[in-house]
GROMACS .gro file of C-alpha atoms in nm:
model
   82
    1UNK     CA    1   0.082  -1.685  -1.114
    2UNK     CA    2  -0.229  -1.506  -1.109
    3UNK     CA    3  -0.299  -1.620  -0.743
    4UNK     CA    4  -0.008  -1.454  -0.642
    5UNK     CA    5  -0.058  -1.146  -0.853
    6UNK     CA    6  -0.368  -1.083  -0.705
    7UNK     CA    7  -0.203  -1.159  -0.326
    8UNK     CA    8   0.068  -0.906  -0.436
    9UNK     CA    9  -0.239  -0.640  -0.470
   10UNK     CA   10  -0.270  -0.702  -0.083
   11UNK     CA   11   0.087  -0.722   0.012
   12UNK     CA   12   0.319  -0.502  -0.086
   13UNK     CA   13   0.616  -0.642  -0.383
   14UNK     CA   14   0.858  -0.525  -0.185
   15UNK     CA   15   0.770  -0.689   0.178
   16UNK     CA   16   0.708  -1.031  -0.059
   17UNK     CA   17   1.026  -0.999  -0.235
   18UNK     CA   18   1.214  -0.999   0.143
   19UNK     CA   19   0.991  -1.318   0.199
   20UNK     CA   20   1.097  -1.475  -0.107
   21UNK     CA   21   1.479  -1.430  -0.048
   22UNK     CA   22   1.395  -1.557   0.320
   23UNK     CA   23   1.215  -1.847   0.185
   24UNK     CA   24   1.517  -1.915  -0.060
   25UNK     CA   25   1.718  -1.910   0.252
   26UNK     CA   26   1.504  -2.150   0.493
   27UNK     CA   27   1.496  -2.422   0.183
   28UNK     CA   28   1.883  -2.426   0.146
   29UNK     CA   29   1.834  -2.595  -0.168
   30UNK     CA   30   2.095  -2.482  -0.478
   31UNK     CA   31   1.816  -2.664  -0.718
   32UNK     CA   32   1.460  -2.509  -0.494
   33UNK     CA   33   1.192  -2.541  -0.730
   34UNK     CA   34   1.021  -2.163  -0.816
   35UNK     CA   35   0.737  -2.290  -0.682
   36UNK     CA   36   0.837  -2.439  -0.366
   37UNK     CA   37   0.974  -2.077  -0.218
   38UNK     CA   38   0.654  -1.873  -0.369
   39UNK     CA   39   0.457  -2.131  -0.179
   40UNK     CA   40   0.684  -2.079   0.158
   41UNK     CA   41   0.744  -1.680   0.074
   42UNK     CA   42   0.307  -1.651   0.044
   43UNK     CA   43   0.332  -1.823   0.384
   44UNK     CA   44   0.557  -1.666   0.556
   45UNK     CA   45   0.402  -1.344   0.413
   46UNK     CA   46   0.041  -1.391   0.581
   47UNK     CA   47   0.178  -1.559   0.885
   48UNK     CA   48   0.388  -1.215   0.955
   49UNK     CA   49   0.083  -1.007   0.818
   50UNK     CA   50  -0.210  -1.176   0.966
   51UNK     CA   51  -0.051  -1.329   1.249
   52UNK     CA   52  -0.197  -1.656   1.219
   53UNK     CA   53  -0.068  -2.010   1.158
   54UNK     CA   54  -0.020  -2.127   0.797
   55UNK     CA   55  -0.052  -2.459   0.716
   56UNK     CA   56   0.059  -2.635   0.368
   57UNK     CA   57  -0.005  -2.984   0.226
   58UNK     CA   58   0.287  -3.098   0.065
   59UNK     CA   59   0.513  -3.419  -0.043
   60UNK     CA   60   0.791  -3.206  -0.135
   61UNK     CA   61   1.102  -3.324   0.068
   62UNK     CA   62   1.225  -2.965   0.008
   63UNK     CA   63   0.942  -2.853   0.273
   64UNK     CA   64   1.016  -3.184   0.476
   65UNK     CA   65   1.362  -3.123   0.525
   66UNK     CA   66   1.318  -2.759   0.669
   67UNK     CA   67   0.970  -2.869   0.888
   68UNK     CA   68   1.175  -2.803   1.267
   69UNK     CA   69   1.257  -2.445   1.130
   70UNK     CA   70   0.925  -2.410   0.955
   71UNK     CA   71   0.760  -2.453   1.309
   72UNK     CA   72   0.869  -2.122   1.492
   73UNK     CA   73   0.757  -1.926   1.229
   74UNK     CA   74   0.418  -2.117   1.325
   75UNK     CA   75   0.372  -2.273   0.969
   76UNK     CA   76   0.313  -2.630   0.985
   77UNK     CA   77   0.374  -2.877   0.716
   78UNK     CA   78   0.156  -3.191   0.656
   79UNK     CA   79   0.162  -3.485   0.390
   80UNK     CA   80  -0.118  -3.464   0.129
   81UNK     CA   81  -0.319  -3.683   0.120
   82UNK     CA   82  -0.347  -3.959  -0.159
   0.00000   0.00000   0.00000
């Protein structure tokens, strides 16, 4: 939590907070882990604020089963690796 309390010193609460929700959204999952939409809400918030592509290492299938969505908002998923 204290990465994202220091991100939250660059981006406003309030524009995160819409992320979040949107994130929440984009997983569609009624059992989402916490961390899984802080991880996609923190994207999504400095791929709309920086304008660049975002890129997470992952094995979640919650991330997995969203990756054609995840795409046009230029975030791209790939498979840690073990």
């Amino acid at each position: 939590m204290e990465f994202v309390k220091s991100f939250l010193e660059v981006y406003n609460l309030q524009f995160y907070s819409g992320k979040l929700d949107e994130a929440l959204s984009i997983l569609r999952d009624p059992e989402v882990d916490e961390e899984d939409a802080h991880l996609l809400a923190l994207a999504l918030t400095v791929h709309e604020k920086r304008n660049i592509p975002v890129y997470i290492w992952t094995d979640d299938s919650d991330f997995y089963d969203v990756n054609e969505i995840l795409k046009g908002y230029d975030i791209h998923l790939f498979k840690r690796v073990r």
